[in-house]
Short mmCIF file of C-alpha atoms in Angstrom, two decimals:
data_model
loop_
_atom_site.label_atom_id
_atom_site.label_comp_id
_atom_site.label_asym_id
_atom_site.label_seq_id
_atom_site.Cartn_x
_atom_site.Cartn_y
_atom_site.Cartn_z
CA MET A 1 -5.52 33.75 -32.46
CA THR A 2 -7.91 35.04 -29.94
CA ASN A 3 -7.39 35.24 -25.96
CA LYS A 4 -10.28 32.51 -25.84
CA GLN A 5 -9.10 29.87 -27.91
CA LEU A 6 -5.54 30.17 -26.54
CA LEU A 7 -6.81 29.46 -22.96
CA ILE A 8 -9.01 26.42 -24.45
CA LEU A 9 -5.57 25.17 -26.38
CA VAL A 10 -3.08 25.85 -22.74
CA ALA A 11 -6.19 24.11 -20.35
CA ALA A 12 -5.96 21.33 -23.67
CA PHE A 13 -2.25 20.81 -22.93
CA THR A 14 -2.55 21.43 -18.70
CA ALA A 15 -4.92 18.58 -18.88
CA LEU A 16 -2.87 16.26 -21.74
CA MET A 17 0.12 16.86 -19.63
CA LEU A 18 -1.67 16.14 -16.11
CA ARG A 19 -2.99 12.77 -17.53
CA ALA A 20 0.52 11.75 -19.01
CA THR A 21 1.93 12.68 -15.82
CA TYR A 22 -0.85 10.75 -14.03
CA ALA A 23 -0.58 7.38 -16.16
CA ARG A 24 3.42 7.24 -15.73
CA THR A 25 3.63 7.66 -11.75
CA ILE A 26 0.36 5.31 -10.72
CA GLN A 27 -0.30 1.86 -11.46
CA ILE A 28 -3.81 0.89 -10.26
CA ASN A 29 -3.55 -2.76 -9.81
CA PRO A 30 -1.40 -3.68 -12.03
CA ALA A 31 -0.88 -6.75 -10.44
CA GLY A 32 -4.03 -8.41 -10.01
CA THR A 33 -4.62 -8.35 -6.09
CA VAL A 34 -3.00 -6.65 -3.52
CA TYR A 35 -2.64 -10.24 -1.71
CA ASP A 36 -0.58 -11.23 -5.04
CA LEU A 37 1.41 -8.16 -4.93
CA LEU A 38 2.86 -9.10 -1.79
CA GLU A 39 3.30 -12.63 -3.31
CA GLN A 40 5.09 -10.86 -5.86
CA ASN A 41 7.49 -9.14 -3.30
CA ASN A 42 8.12 -12.32 -1.87
CA LEU A 43 6.12 -11.12 1.54
CA PRO A 44 3.09 -13.06 3.21
CA GLN A 45 -0.72 -12.67 1.63
CA GLY A 46 -1.22 -13.06 5.39
CA LEU A 47 -0.17 -9.51 6.16
CA LEU A 48 -2.99 -7.52 4.98
CA PRO A 49 -6.40 -9.00 6.19
CA LEU A 50 -9.12 -10.40 3.82
CA GLY A 51 -11.89 -7.59 2.58
CA VAL A 52 -9.16 -5.27 0.64
CA GLN A 53 -11.39 -2.68 -1.10
CA SER A 54 -8.58 -1.21 -3.64
CA TYR A 55 -5.33 -0.65 -3.64
CA VAL A 56 -2.86 1.45 -5.49
CA LEU A 57 0.43 1.48 -6.49
CA GLY A 58 2.82 4.52 -6.83
CA ALA A 59 6.33 5.39 -8.17
CA GLY A 60 9.01 3.95 -6.21
CA GLY A 61 6.74 1.11 -4.64
CA ALA A 62 4.63 4.04 -2.73
CA LEU A 63 1.83 1.70 -1.54
CA GLU A 64 -1.92 2.90 -0.27
CA VAL A 65 -4.57 0.16 0.82
CA THR A 66 -8.08 0.71 1.29
CA LEU A 67 -10.17 -1.42 3.67
CA SER A 68 -14.04 -1.31 4.30
CA GLY A 69 -13.60 0.68 7.59
CA ASP A 70 -10.94 -0.05 10.45
CA CYS A 71 -10.28 -3.75 11.56
CA ASN A 72 -8.76 -6.08 13.44
CA ALA A 73 -6.44 -9.35 12.24
CA PHE A 74 -4.28 -12.03 13.91
CA VAL A 75 -1.22 -12.77 12.22
CA THR A 76 1.48 -15.63 13.33
CA PHE A 77 4.93 -14.97 12.81
CA SER A 78 7.26 -17.50 13.87
CA GLY A 79 5.11 -19.37 15.86
CA ARG A 80 3.61 -16.95 18.00
CA LYS A 81 -0.08 -15.51 17.44
CA PHE A 82 -0.50 -11.52 16.94
CA GLU A 83 -3.13 -9.31 17.21
CA PHE A 84 -3.13 -6.47 14.70
CA VAL A 85 -5.67 -2.84 14.00
CA TYR A 86 -5.39 -1.94 10.42
CA ALA A 87 -6.76 1.66 9.78
CA SER A 88 -9.22 2.22 6.87
CA LYS A 89 -6.36 3.44 4.78
CA VAL A 90 -2.87 1.69 5.30
CA ASN A 91 0.53 2.82 3.53
CA GLY A 92 3.74 2.03 2.58
CA VAL A 93 6.57 1.58 0.43
CA ILE A 94 7.26 -2.01 -1.17
CA LYS A 95 9.63 -3.19 -2.30
CA SER A 96 11.00 -7.19 -2.67
CA GLY A 97 11.27 -8.51 0.92
CA SER A 98 9.92 -5.61 2.91
CA ILE A 99 7.32 -2.95 3.27
CA SER A 100 8.74 0.18 4.89
CA SER A 101 7.43 3.55 5.95
CA VAL A 102 3.81 1.41 6.89
CA SER A 103 1.65 3.77 8.55
CA GLY A 104 -2.05 2.62 9.62
CA VAL A 105 -1.20 -0.20 11.42
CA SER A 106 -0.90 -1.71 15.35
CA VAL A 107 0.13 -4.91 16.79
CA GLN A 108 -0.29 -6.22 20.05
CA VAL A 109 3.04 -7.00 21.35
CA ALA A 110 2.34 -9.35 24.99
CA PHE A 111 0.25 -6.13 26.77
CA ALA A 112 1.36 -3.05 24.71
CA TRP A 113 0.69 -1.87 21.18
CA HIS A 114 2.77 -1.09 19.02
CA VAL A 115 2.85 1.24 15.40
CA LEU A 116 4.54 -1.13 13.07
CA HIS A 117 6.72 1.02 10.38
CA GLN A 118 8.24 -1.93 8.67
CA VAL A 119 7.75 -5.56 7.59
CA THR A 120 10.95 -7.16 6.27
CA ARG A 121 11.14 -10.92 4.94
CA ALA A 122 14.31 -12.90 6.94
CA GLY A 123 14.23 -16.16 5.07
CA ASN A 124 11.02 -18.15 5.69
CA SER A 125 9.75 -15.62 7.90
CA SER A 126 9.09 -12.25 8.49
CA THR A 127 10.34 -9.87 11.02
CA SER A 128 8.36 -6.38 12.23
CA SER A 129 9.60 -2.95 13.66
#
């Protein structure tokens, strides 16, 4: 076997291994829409604004959501309306009843803006921190 043939064989094997690893760790849109994914994890669909362009669900529940751009939306928790600001990329780790390690989301509470880190379902309502 020549060096050129060996190089081609190694490159093909590497490409197959990378593809297999990617397919095993990343699932693109496995649940339909990201809103369906929220509902399947016992979370309200209104946690994300309308107009999500795409999302990727990775191993361990790693979630990356792509919006068309930065935007804001109003969300009601426990009868109170809060303004949320979303970056064009929102990330977190989704599990049944919670999203943790959130990045790309801020919420206005009273007159101050706070970075949202986690949302947890508590009975029929959600709490955030």
